[in-house]
DNA sequence: CGACGACTTGACGTGTTTCAAACGAGGTGG
DNA sequence: CCACCTCGTTTGAAACACGTCAAGTCGTCG
C-alpha cells in the first residue's frame, strides 16, 4: 500500500503515469523550483499514504509534481483539521523549526519531489534569490492560513463551501468544471464542518443554481457571481 | 486621540510611561531586534488607534516595545476575526508582499519600534543571520496561525477559552495571575465566538474552580491541569 | 450623583451536529 | 450478466451548542 519508491530524478515512467495536470518545472523558473530540479528526487506516494507525520523531524522540503496532498493536525480524540491542500507546483514542509507541526498525506497517487533541507539551506546561504524565495513562500502560506482563519472563525457553512469552491477553481485554473481530488470528509475537515453539512450545503447551492453536481467529485460553477457574493 | 509621535529612538519618557513589562531589547540579542534598535524609531500609539490598515501598502516592519496590538481582518458586513495578539518583543507586519493583509491596532497605549522594510531587507541581503531570522519569524507566525486554525475549526467554546488563557499565561510568563490587556470583544473575535459566549464560558470555568476572576480583566489560573485537559 | 461603557446573565431561536437510514457507483464472484 | 458487497455520499429527524435579543450589574469618570 505505502509504495514509496525513490528515483534519482523524475523518470518518464512516473510522470506519465501520474494523474492529471503534472507540474512542469521548466515553465516556472523560480529559484526554489530550480533548486528542486537540481537536487531533488522524485518519489511516488499512493493514495492515503503518509508523506510525513505530525511532530516528525523535518528533514526534507517537498514539491508536488502531480497529484494532491493534505496537511492535517489531529486533536487527541481524533478530531482533524486540514490546514491546506497542496496541488502541483506547491512547495510544502517549509517549517523553519526542527520538526513538522502538521502531518502530510497523499490524497491521490502523487509524485513529490523531495530535497534535503540542509542542502537547500546551504544553497540559500550563497543565493539571495533562493533565500528570499524561502521567505516569500513561507509568507504566502501565512497569508493563506490567515484567510483560512477568517473562514473558520467567522463564516457560515454556505460561505465556507462557496469560498472553498472558488479557491479550488482559481488554483486549478478551471473555467467552469472542477474535478475535486479530495473526499467530502477532507473538505469537511478543511472547512471545520461535518461531511453531512458539506453535502447538504452543496445540494443547497445546486438548488440555487449556483453549481451543478454531475458526479460527487465533479462540480460545475454555473453562477460564479452568486458564489462570489458569499465569499465575503 | 490618535496621537502618534515619532521619536528618533526610545525616549525615557515613553518607555517609563508605557504599561507593564516593557520589552528589553538588549537581553535578547537576536539579529532582527538588533536591526530594530539600530535603525528603528519608537512611536507611541494610544489605545484603539490604527497602526496600519488592511490592504495598506506595507512600508515598515514593527516590533512591540510595550503595550499590546491586535491584528484583524474584516468581512464586508463587519464581522471581525482577530488573527493574533502581539505582546512586547513580538515582530509584526512581516508580510513578504507589497501590502498588509491584516489591519493592526493598539489595544492599550503602546510603544512600537518601526523600521523601513527596505532598510531591513537591504541589511538582510548582506547578513545571513538576519535573512534567516526574517524567515524563521515568519515561519513561527505560520505555526501559530496553524494552531489557531485547529482551535477555530475543531474546538468548542470551553476548549477555545482554555487554550486562550494558557497561551496568554505562557506568553506573559505569568505563573498564576494574568492581566489581560484586551476586551471581551477582542477575545471573542480572536476565538470566533460572541462576547456573551466568552463571558459565560469564563464564569463556567470559574464554577469548575479552574480559574478565578478577581476583576473582569484579571484571571487567576487555579487549576492549570484542568485547563490543560481542555487544551487538546 | 448620574451617565457611560464594559461585562454578565437570562430566555429564546437557530444553524450545525449527531444519529440513523437509504442511496449509488464500482468491484468481485458466481 | 446479474446478484452482492463495500465505501463514499446523500437525506431525514432530533438534539444541542452557540448566537441573538434584551435586561441588568458593575466599575469608572466627570
Short mmCIF file of C-alpha atoms (C1' of nucleotides) in Angstrom, two decimals:
data_model
loop_
_atom_site.label_atom_id
_atom_site.label_comp_id
_atom_site.label_asym_id
_atom_site.label_seq_id
_atom_site.Cartn_x
_atom_site.Cartn_y
_atom_site.Cartn_z
CA UNK A 1 0.00 0.00 0.00
CA UNK A 2 2.56 2.56 1.07
CA UNK A 3 4.72 2.02 -2.03
CA UNK A 4 7.23 4.84 -1.88
CA UNK A 5 9.94 4.26 -4.38
CA UNK A 6 12.74 6.75 -4.71
CA UNK A 7 14.24 7.55 -8.07
CA UNK A 8 17.30 9.74 -8.65
CA UNK A 9 15.29 12.10 -10.79
CA UNK A 10 11.84 12.30 -12.34
CA UNK A 11 11.59 9.26 -14.57
CA UNK A 12 9.32 9.34 -17.59
CA UNK A 13 7.50 6.40 -16.17
CA UNK A 14 6.34 8.19 -13.08
CA UNK A 15 5.43 11.46 -14.63
CA UNK A 16 3.49 9.92 -17.44
CA UNK A 17 1.68 7.57 -15.13
CA UNK A 18 0.85 10.35 -12.69
CA UNK A 19 -2.69 11.71 -12.62
CA UNK A 20 -3.94 14.99 -14.15
CA UNK A 21 -2.03 18.20 -14.79
CA UNK A 22 1.57 17.33 -13.99
CA UNK A 23 3.54 20.38 -12.95
CA UNK A 24 6.14 21.44 -15.47
CA UNK A 25 9.05 22.84 -13.50
CA UNK A 26 10.74 24.34 -16.53
CA UNK A 27 7.96 26.81 -17.19
CA UNK A 28 8.22 28.46 -13.78
CA UNK A 29 11.84 29.43 -13.49
CA UNK A 30 11.86 30.43 -9.84
CA UNK A 31 14.94 29.78 -7.76
CA UNK A 32 13.32 27.23 -5.47
CA UNK A 33 11.86 25.11 -8.25
CA UNK A 34 15.26 25.22 -9.94
CA UNK A 35 16.88 24.01 -6.76
CA UNK A 36 14.35 21.19 -6.54
CA UNK A 37 15.01 20.13 -10.11
CA UNK A 38 18.72 20.22 -9.41
CA UNK A 39 19.00 18.34 -6.13
CA UNK A 40 15.55 16.84 -5.60
CA UNK A 41 14.49 13.23 -6.06
CA UNK A 42 11.02 12.27 -7.26
CA UNK A 43 9.07 9.94 -5.03
CA UNK A 44 5.74 8.30 -5.70
CA UNK A 45 3.10 8.11 -2.97
CA UNK A 46 -0.07 6.08 -3.28
CA UNK A 47 -3.46 7.38 -2.25
CA UNK A 48 -3.86 7.84 1.53
CA UNK A 49 -0.23 7.16 2.37
CA UNK A 50 1.71 9.30 4.80
CA UNK A 51 4.41 11.61 3.46
CA UNK A 52 5.42 12.70 6.93
CA UNK A 53 3.76 12.61 10.32
CA UNK A 54 2.90 15.31 12.83
CA UNK A 55 5.86 16.10 15.07
CA UNK A 56 8.25 14.13 12.89
CA UNK A 57 11.73 15.63 12.39
CA UNK A 58 11.70 17.95 9.37
CA UNK A 59 14.49 16.63 7.20
CA UNK A 60 13.20 17.47 3.73
CA UNK A 61 11.38 20.09 1.71
CA UNK A 62 8.72 18.87 -0.72
CA UNK A 63 7.23 19.99 -4.02
CA UNK A 64 4.15 18.47 -5.62
CA UNK A 65 4.79 17.36 -9.19
CA UNK A 66 1.43 15.67 -9.73
CA UNK A 67 -1.44 14.55 -7.55
CA UNK A 68 -2.59 16.30 -4.37
CA UNK A 69 -1.61 16.43 -0.70
CA UNK A 70 -3.46 17.26 2.51
CA UNK A 71 -1.81 18.82 5.57
CA UNK A 72 -3.55 17.97 8.83
CA UNK A 73 -3.47 18.30 12.57
CA UNK A 74 -5.20 15.97 14.99
CA UNK A 75 -6.71 16.52 18.41
CA UNK A 76 -6.20 13.74 20.94
CA UNK A 77 -9.73 12.42 20.44
CA UNK A 78 -9.35 12.17 16.67
CA UNK A 79 -10.92 15.42 15.52
CA UNK A 80 -8.96 16.52 12.48
CA UNK A 81 -8.31 19.92 10.94
CA UNK A 82 -6.91 20.13 7.45
CA UNK A 83 -4.79 23.23 7.15
CA UNK A 84 -4.12 23.18 3.42
CA UNK A 85 -4.36 21.20 0.24
CA UNK A 86 -1.29 21.19 -1.98
CA UNK A 87 -1.56 20.92 -5.75
CA UNK A 88 1.11 20.58 -8.46
CA UNK A 89 3.76 23.28 -8.12
CA UNK A 90 3.18 23.90 -4.42
CA UNK A 91 6.11 23.62 -2.05
CA UNK A 92 5.40 22.32 1.45
CA UNK A 93 7.20 21.29 4.62
CA UNK A 94 8.79 24.74 4.77
CA UNK A 95 8.87 24.98 8.55
CA UNK A 96 11.90 26.70 9.98
CA UNK A 97 11.90 24.58 13.13
CA UNK A 98 13.34 21.10 13.57
CA UNK A 99 10.05 19.22 13.43
CA UNK A 100 6.93 19.19 11.28
CA UNK A 101 3.90 20.61 13.06
CA UNK A 102 1.46 19.17 10.51
CA UNK A 103 1.18 15.75 9.01
CA UNK A 104 1.12 15.31 5.22
CA UNK A 105 -0.70 12.59 3.27
CA UNK A 106 -1.25 11.95 -0.41
CA UNK A 107 -4.91 12.42 -1.35
CA UNK A 108 -4.42 10.75 -4.72
CA UNK A 109 -1.48 8.90 -6.15
CA UNK A 110 1.13 11.64 -6.30
CA UNK A 111 4.66 12.30 -7.42
CA UNK A 112 6.51 14.52 -4.98
CA UNK A 113 9.94 15.99 -5.46
CA UNK A 114 11.96 15.79 -2.28
CA UNK A 115 15.08 17.76 -1.36
CA UNK A 116 17.12 17.76 1.84
CA UNK A 117 16.53 20.85 3.93
CA UNK A 118 20.21 21.15 4.71
CA UNK A 119 21.06 21.17 1.01
CA UNK A 120 18.50 23.85 0.17
CA UNK A 121 19.50 25.96 3.14
CA UNK A 122 23.17 25.64 2.20
CA UNK A 123 22.31 26.82 -1.31
CA UNK A 124 20.27 29.70 0.13
CA UNK A 125 23.25 30.89 2.14
CA UNK A 126 25.01 31.65 -1.14
CA UNK A 127 22.00 32.58 -3.26
CA UNK A 128 19.99 35.58 -2.16
CA UNK A 129 17.20 34.91 -4.63
CA UNK A 130 16.71 31.47 -3.15
CA UNK A 131 16.87 32.76 0.43
CA UNK A 132 14.35 35.41 -0.47
CA UNK A 133 12.06 32.86 -2.03
CA UNK A 134 12.14 30.62 1.02
CA UNK A 135 10.88 33.61 2.98
CA UNK A 136 8.38 34.67 0.33
CA UNK A 137 6.84 31.24 0.01
CA UNK A 138 6.53 30.94 3.78
CA UNK A 139 4.89 34.37 3.94
CA UNK A 140 2.47 33.34 1.19
CA UNK A 141 1.48 30.29 3.20
CA UNK A 142 0.97 32.54 6.19
CA UNK A 143 -1.44 34.70 4.21
CA UNK A 144 -3.41 31.65 3.14
CA UNK A 145 -3.53 30.46 6.74
CA UNK A 146 -4.83 33.85 7.80
CA UNK A 147 -7.57 33.82 5.17
CA UNK A 148 -8.43 30.34 6.39
CA UNK A 149 -8.74 31.62 9.95
CA UNK A 150 -11.29 34.19 8.83
CA UNK A 151 -13.25 31.45 7.12
CA UNK A 152 -13.19 29.13 10.13
CA UNK A 153 -13.90 31.82 12.69
CA UNK A 154 -16.48 33.97 11.03
CA UNK A 155 -18.18 32.38 8.02
CA UNK A 156 -21.26 30.15 7.96
CA UNK A 157 -21.45 26.82 6.17
CA UNK A 158 -22.70 28.24 2.87
CA UNK A 159 -19.96 30.87 2.77
CA UNK A 160 -17.30 28.31 3.65
CA UNK A 161 -18.28 25.96 0.86
CA UNK A 162 -18.55 28.80 -1.66
CA UNK A 163 -15.10 30.10 -0.66
CA UNK A 164 -13.67 26.63 -0.99
CA UNK A 165 -15.08 26.07 -4.46
CA UNK A 166 -13.85 29.44 -5.75
CA UNK A 167 -10.45 28.84 -4.23
CA UNK A 168 -10.13 25.42 -5.85
CA UNK A 169 -11.33 26.76 -9.19
CA UNK A 170 -8.72 29.52 -9.13
CA UNK A 171 -5.91 27.14 -8.29
CA UNK A 172 -6.90 24.51 -10.80
CA UNK A 173 -7.24 27.24 -13.44
CA UNK A 174 -10.57 25.61 -14.22
CA UNK A 175 -13.00 27.86 -16.03
CA UNK A 176 -16.20 26.10 -15.11
CA UNK A 177 -15.88 22.43 -14.35
CA UNK A 178 -13.85 21.31 -11.42
CA UNK A 179 -12.59 17.85 -10.51
CA UNK A 180 -12.01 17.60 -6.81
CA UNK A 181 -9.29 15.16 -5.76
CA UNK A 182 -10.47 15.04 -2.14
CA UNK A 183 -13.35 13.32 -0.36
CA UNK A 184 -16.23 15.03 1.42
CA UNK A 185 -14.54 14.17 4.70
CA UNK A 186 -11.41 16.01 3.60
CA UNK A 187 -13.47 19.03 2.57
CA UNK A 188 -15.36 18.93 5.86
CA UNK A 189 -12.14 18.80 7.88
CA UNK A 190 -10.75 21.67 5.83
CA UNK A 191 -13.85 23.80 6.39
CA UNK A 192 -14.39 22.90 10.04
CA UNK A 193 -17.76 21.26 9.31
CA UNK A 194 -19.17 17.72 9.22
CA UNK A 195 -19.48 15.77 5.99
CA UNK A 196 -23.26 15.93 6.32
CA UNK A 197 -23.23 19.71 6.43
CA UNK A 198 -20.88 19.90 3.44
CA UNK A 199 -23.11 17.56 1.48
CA UNK A 200 -26.28 19.43 2.39
CA UNK A 201 -24.69 22.77 1.56
CA UNK A 202 -23.59 21.55 -1.85
CA UNK A 203 -27.09 20.34 -2.72
CA UNK A 204 -28.43 23.63 -1.40
CA UNK A 205 -26.09 25.55 -3.74
CA UNK A 206 -27.24 23.30 -6.54
CA UNK A 207 -30.82 24.21 -5.63
CA UNK A 208 -29.92 27.89 -6.01
CA UNK A 209 -28.45 27.10 -9.45
CA UNK A 210 -25.05 28.34 -8.33
CA UNK A 211 -23.45 24.98 -9.10
CA UNK A 212 -24.19 21.61 -10.73
CA UNK A 213 -23.00 18.25 -9.46
CA UNK A 214 -22.65 15.85 -12.42
CA UNK A 215 -20.94 13.43 -10.05
CA UNK A 216 -19.95 13.73 -6.42
CA UNK A 217 -16.35 14.71 -7.14
CA UNK A 218 -17.19 16.95 -10.11
CA UNK A 219 -18.59 20.46 -9.71
CA UNK A 220 -19.69 22.91 -12.38
CA UNK A 221 -19.66 26.53 -11.32
CA UNK A 222 -22.72 27.86 -13.14
CA UNK A 223 -23.05 31.15 -11.32
CA UNK A 224 -19.72 32.41 -10.13
CA UNK A 225 -21.21 35.77 -9.16
CA UNK A 226 -23.54 34.07 -6.69
CA UNK A 227 -20.60 32.25 -5.14
CA UNK A 228 -18.54 35.42 -5.09
CA UNK A 229 -21.31 37.17 -3.19
CA UNK A 230 -21.00 34.52 -0.49
CA UNK A 231 -17.23 34.83 -0.47
CA UNK A 232 -17.42 37.98 1.67
CA UNK B 1 -6.86 60.64 20.17
CA UNK B 2 -4.62 59.13 17.54
CA UNK B 3 -1.50 60.80 18.97
CA UNK B 4 1.33 59.13 17.11
CA UNK B 5 4.52 60.97 17.82
CA UNK B 6 7.74 59.80 16.30
CA UNK B 7 10.95 59.98 18.24
CA UNK B 8 14.41 59.20 16.86
CA UNK B 9 14.87 56.49 19.47
CA UNK B 10 13.09 55.18 22.53
CA UNK B 11 12.86 58.13 24.87
CA UNK B 12 12.90 57.51 28.60
CA UNK B 13 9.62 59.30 28.80
CA UNK B 14 7.81 56.83 26.63
CA UNK B 15 9.26 53.65 27.94
CA UNK B 16 8.76 54.59 31.54
CA UNK B 17 5.22 55.75 30.90
CA UNK B 18 4.36 52.62 28.97
CA UNK B 19 2.29 49.93 30.66
CA UNK B 20 3.51 46.67 32.17
CA UNK B 21 6.56 44.58 31.25
CA UNK B 22 8.41 46.74 28.73
CA UNK B 23 10.49 44.65 26.37
CA UNK B 24 14.22 44.97 26.90
CA UNK B 25 15.85 44.66 23.52
CA UNK B 26 19.36 44.25 24.93
CA UNK B 27 18.55 40.99 26.66
CA UNK B 28 17.52 39.19 23.51
CA UNK B 29 20.42 39.67 21.16
CA UNK B 30 18.83 38.33 18.01
CA UNK B 31 19.75 39.87 14.68
CA UNK B 32 16.33 41.32 13.97
CA UNK B 33 15.95 43.04 17.33
CA UNK B 34 19.46 44.42 16.87
CA UNK B 35 18.46 45.79 13.49
CA UNK B 36 15.39 47.38 15.03
CA UNK B 37 17.44 49.01 17.77
CA UNK B 38 19.85 50.28 15.15
CA UNK B 39 17.56 51.72 12.51
CA UNK B 40 14.12 51.71 14.13
CA UNK B 41 12.21 54.69 15.51
CA UNK B 42 9.92 54.37 18.52
CA UNK B 43 6.36 55.52 18.02
CA UNK B 44 3.62 55.82 20.59
CA UNK B 45 0.08 54.69 19.79
CA UNK B 46 -2.87 55.38 22.03
CA UNK B 47 -5.48 52.79 22.88
CA UNK B 48 -7.66 51.80 19.91
CA UNK B 49 -5.67 53.70 17.30
CA UNK B 50 -4.75 52.20 13.97
CA UNK B 51 -1.14 51.25 13.32
CA UNK B 52 -1.86 50.25 9.76
CA UNK B 53 -4.98 49.29 7.84
CA UNK B 54 -5.95 46.21 5.91
CA UNK B 55 -4.68 46.35 2.34
CA UNK B 56 -2.45 49.32 3.10
CA UNK B 57 1.00 49.32 1.44
CA UNK B 58 3.50 47.52 3.67
CA UNK B 59 6.27 50.05 4.10
CA UNK B 60 7.52 49.19 7.60
CA UNK B 61 8.25 46.31 9.94
CA UNK B 62 7.14 46.69 13.55
CA UNK B 63 8.25 45.49 16.96
CA UNK B 64 6.25 45.89 20.13
CA UNK B 65 8.26 47.58 22.89
CA UNK B 66 5.42 47.90 25.38
CA UNK B 67 1.64 47.57 25.29
CA UNK B 68 -0.29 45.19 23.05
CA UNK B 69 -1.52 45.03 19.47
CA UNK B 70 -4.35 43.19 17.71
CA UNK B 71 -4.20 42.04 14.08
CA UNK B 72 -7.59 41.78 12.42
CA UNK B 73 -9.45 41.07 9.24
CA UNK B 74 -12.95 42.27 8.44
CA UNK B 75 -15.74 40.78 6.34
CA UNK B 76 -17.78 43.23 4.29
CA UNK B 77 -20.65 43.17 6.79
CA UNK B 78 -18.43 43.99 9.74
CA UNK B 79 -17.72 40.54 11.16
CA UNK B 80 -14.20 40.65 12.52
CA UNK B 81 -11.58 37.96 13.03
CA UNK B 82 -8.54 38.70 15.15
CA UNK B 83 -5.62 36.68 13.86
CA UNK B 84 -3.11 37.42 16.59
CA UNK B 85 -2.29 39.49 19.60
CA UNK B 86 1.22 40.92 19.78
CA UNK B 87 2.98 41.48 23.07
CA UNK B 88 6.33 43.13 23.89
CA UNK B 89 9.16 41.62 21.83
CA UNK B 90 6.91 40.42 19.03
CA UNK B 91 7.70 41.50 15.48
CA UNK B 92 4.77 42.03 13.13
CA UNK B 93 3.99 43.31 9.66
CA UNK B 94 6.39 40.71 8.25
CA UNK B 95 4.48 40.08 5.05
CA UNK B 96 6.62 39.49 2.01
CA UNK B 97 4.11 41.08 -0.37
CA UNK B 98 3.62 44.75 -1.08
CA UNK B 99 0.52 45.27 1.06
CA UNK B 100 -0.65 44.35 4.54
CA UNK B 101 -3.34 41.71 4.54
CA UNK B 102 -4.31 42.38 8.14
CA UNK B 103 -5.01 45.61 9.97
CA UNK B 104 -3.15 46.40 13.20
CA UNK B 105 -4.45 48.43 16.14
CA UNK B 106 -3.09 49.24 19.57
CA UNK B 107 -5.14 47.50 22.27
CA UNK B 108 -3.58 49.60 25.02
CA UNK B 109 -1.28 52.60 24.83
CA UNK B 110 1.78 51.09 23.20
CA UNK B 111 5.28 51.94 22.12
CA UNK B 112 6.15 50.34 18.82
CA UNK B 113 9.54 50.36 17.17
CA UNK B 114 9.24 50.95 13.45
CA UNK B 115 11.81 50.22 10.75
CA UNK B 116 11.58 50.63 6.99
CA UNK B 117 11.18 47.32 5.20
CA UNK B 118 13.62 48.36 2.52
CA UNK B 119 16.28 49.09 5.12
CA UNK B 120 15.85 45.75 6.88
CA UNK B 121 15.77 43.85 3.61
CA UNK B 122 18.90 45.64 2.43
CA UNK B 123 20.62 44.64 5.66
CA UNK B 124 19.40 41.07 5.24
CA UNK B 125 20.97 40.86 1.80
CA UNK B 126 24.37 41.20 3.48
CA UNK B 127 23.63 39.46 6.78
CA UNK B 128 22.67 35.80 6.61
CA UNK B 129 21.67 35.68 10.26
CA UNK B 130 19.21 38.47 9.71
CA UNK B 131 17.84 36.93 6.50
CA UNK B 132 17.45 33.65 8.31
CA UNK B 133 15.64 35.31 11.16
CA UNK B 134 13.18 37.02 8.85
CA UNK B 135 12.31 33.59 7.55
CA UNK B 136 12.28 31.96 10.99
CA UNK B 137 10.00 34.57 12.50
CA UNK B 138 7.61 34.29 9.56
CA UNK B 139 7.59 30.51 9.92
CA UNK B 140 6.89 30.85 13.65
CA UNK B 141 3.91 33.07 12.89
CA UNK B 142 2.74 30.43 10.42
CA UNK B 143 2.84 27.78 13.12
CA UNK B 144 0.80 29.96 15.45
CA UNK B 145 -1.71 30.59 12.65
CA UNK B 146 -1.96 26.85 12.09
CA UNK B 147 -2.61 26.16 15.76
CA UNK B 148 -5.23 28.88 15.64
CA UNK B 149 -6.91 27.18 12.68
CA UNK B 150 -7.23 23.98 14.70
CA UNK B 151 -8.81 25.95 17.53
CA UNK B 152 -11.29 27.74 15.26
CA UNK B 153 -12.16 24.71 13.20
CA UNK B 154 -12.39 21.95 15.74
CA UNK B 155 -12.63 23.13 19.34
CA UNK B 156 -15.74 24.02 21.33
CA UNK B 157 -16.16 27.21 23.34
CA UNK B 158 -14.76 25.81 26.58
CA UNK B 159 -11.67 24.44 24.83
CA UNK B 160 -11.14 27.70 22.97
CA UNK B 161 -11.23 29.80 26.10
CA UNK B 162 -8.97 27.38 27.99
CA UNK B 163 -6.46 27.38 25.12
CA UNK B 164 -6.53 31.14 25.03
CA UNK B 165 -5.87 31.51 28.74
CA UNK B 166 -2.98 29.03 28.72
CA UNK B 167 -1.49 30.70 25.68
CA UNK B 168 -1.66 34.14 27.26
CA UNK B 169 -0.23 32.83 30.52
CA UNK B 170 2.72 31.28 28.70
CA UNK B 171 3.48 34.43 26.78
CA UNK B 172 3.12 36.75 29.72
CA UNK B 173 5.35 34.40 31.73
CA UNK B 174 2.66 34.70 34.40
CA UNK B 175 2.68 31.93 36.93
CA UNK B 176 -0.86 32.24 38.14
CA UNK B 177 -2.41 35.66 37.80
CA UNK B 178 -2.93 37.12 34.41
CA UNK B 179 -3.79 40.68 33.40
CA UNK B 180 -5.49 40.69 30.05
CA UNK B 181 -4.96 43.86 28.01
CA UNK B 182 -7.86 43.12 25.65
CA UNK B 183 -11.63 43.42 25.96
CA UNK B 184 -14.13 40.57 25.84
CA UNK B 185 -14.99 41.61 22.30
CA UNK B 186 -11.34 41.23 21.28
CA UNK B 187 -11.18 37.80 22.90
CA UNK B 188 -14.45 36.80 21.23
CA UNK B 189 -13.19 37.89 17.81
CA UNK B 190 -9.95 36.01 18.39
CA UNK B 191 -11.77 32.83 19.38
CA UNK B 192 -14.53 33.03 16.76
CA UNK B 193 -17.25 33.36 19.43
CA UNK B 194 -19.57 36.09 20.71
CA UNK B 195 -18.79 38.15 23.80
CA UNK B 196 -21.72 36.52 25.58
CA UNK B 197 -20.33 33.05 24.99
CA UNK B 198 -16.86 34.11 26.15
CA UNK B 199 -18.32 35.63 29.29
CA UNK B 200 -20.48 32.61 30.04
CA UNK B 201 -17.60 30.23 29.44
CA UNK B 202 -15.35 32.14 31.80
CA UNK B 203 -17.93 32.03 34.59
CA UNK B 204 -18.43 28.34 33.81
CA UNK B 205 -14.68 27.72 34.22
CA UNK B 206 -14.85 29.67 37.46
CA UNK B 207 -17.67 27.38 38.54
CA UNK B 208 -15.43 24.38 37.92
CA UNK B 209 -12.74 26.04 40.05
CA UNK B 210 -10.34 26.07 37.11
CA UNK B 211 -9.98 29.85 37.31
CA UNK B 212 -10.91 32.83 39.47
CA UNK B 213 -11.98 36.23 38.19
CA UNK B 214 -10.97 38.89 40.74
CA UNK B 215 -11.89 41.51 38.16
CA UNK B 216 -13.05 41.21 34.58
CA UNK B 217 -9.60 41.75 33.08
CA UNK B 218 -7.78 39.72 35.71
CA UNK B 219 -7.72 35.91 35.70
CA UNK B 220 -6.17 33.55 38.21
CA UNK B 221 -5.36 30.11 36.88
CA UNK B 222 -6.15 27.94 39.88
CA UNK B 223 -6.15 24.59 38.15
CA UNK B 224 -3.83 24.57 35.19
CA UNK B 225 -4.19 20.82 34.78
CA UNK B 226 -7.93 21.20 34.24
CA UNK B 227 -7.28 23.82 31.56
CA UNK B 228 -4.58 21.68 30.00
CA UNK B 229 -7.01 18.81 29.73
CA UNK B 230 -9.27 21.05 27.64
CA UNK B 231 -6.36 22.23 25.53
CA UNK B 232 -6.38 19.15 23.37
"C1'" DC C 1 -24.69 61.50 41.97
"C1'" DG C 2 -25.58 60.38 37.24
"C1'" DA C 3 -24.00 58.68 32.86
"C1'" DC C 4 -21.45 55.88 30.12
"C1'" DG C 5 -19.11 51.75 28.58
"C1'" DA C 6 -17.80 47.07 29.52
"C1'" DC C 7 -19.28 43.00 31.25
"C1'" DT C 8 -22.67 39.47 32.91
"C1'" DT C 9 -26.90 36.95 32.99
"C1'" DG C 10 -31.35 35.20 31.25
"C1'" DA C 11 -34.69 33.46 27.82
"C1'" DC C 12 -35.29 32.10 23.42
"C1'" DG C 13 -34.15 30.97 18.46
"C1'" DT C 14 -31.44 28.58 15.03
"C1'" DG C 15 -27.61 26.59 12.35
"C1'" DT C 16 -24.91 22.86 12.76
"C1'" DT C 17 -24.07 18.35 14.71
"C1'" DT C 18 -25.50 13.86 15.81
"C1'" DC C 19 -27.57 9.63 14.96
"C1'" DA C 20 -29.65 6.74 11.67
"C1'" DA C 21 -31.02 5.04 7.39
"C1'" DA C 22 -31.12 4.93 2.40
"C1'" DC C 23 -28.83 5.61 -1.88
"C1'" DG C 24 -25.49 4.91 -5.70
"C1'" DA C 25 -21.28 3.80 -8.13
"C1'" DG C 26 -17.58 0.50 -8.60
"C1'" DG C 27 -15.75 -4.04 -8.00
"C1'" DT C 28 -15.92 -9.13 -7.30
"C1'" DG C 29 -17.51 -13.60 -7.83
"C1'" DG C 30 -20.80 -16.92 -9.12
"C1'" DC D 1 -24.86 -10.73 -16.88
"C1'" DC D 2 -26.68 -10.11 -12.63
"C1'" DA D 3 -26.55 -10.58 -7.53
"C1'" DC D 4 -23.99 -8.88 -3.90
"C1'" DC D 5 -20.81 -6.29 -1.16
"C1'" DT D 6 -18.41 -2.12 0.03
"C1'" DC D 7 -17.46 2.57 0.60
"C1'" DG D 8 -18.49 7.22 -0.12
"C1'" DT D 9 -22.25 10.15 -0.28
"C1'" DT D 10 -26.92 11.93 0.45
"C1'" DT D 11 -31.06 12.64 3.12
"C1'" DG D 12 -34.05 12.82 7.27
"C1'" DA D 13 -35.31 13.69 12.17
"C1'" DA D 14 -33.99 15.07 16.60
"C1'" DA D 15 -30.68 17.19 19.96
"C1'" DC D 16 -27.69 20.70 21.29
"C1'" DA D 17 -24.22 24.32 21.42
"C1'" DC D 18 -23.85 28.71 20.38
"C1'" DG D 19 -25.95 33.05 18.70
"C1'" DT D 20 -29.36 36.66 19.28
"C1'" DC D 21 -32.01 39.84 21.75
"C1'" DA D 22 -32.86 42.08 25.95
"C1'" DA D 23 -32.18 43.30 30.75
"C1'" DG D 24 -29.45 44.07 34.46
"C1'" DT D 25 -24.96 44.83 37.03
"C1'" DC D 26 -20.53 46.72 37.85
"C1'" DG D 27 -16.79 49.97 37.66
"C1'" DT D 28 -15.07 54.45 36.16
"C1'" DC D 29 -15.08 59.13 35.29
"C1'" DG D 30 -16.94 63.68 35.03
#
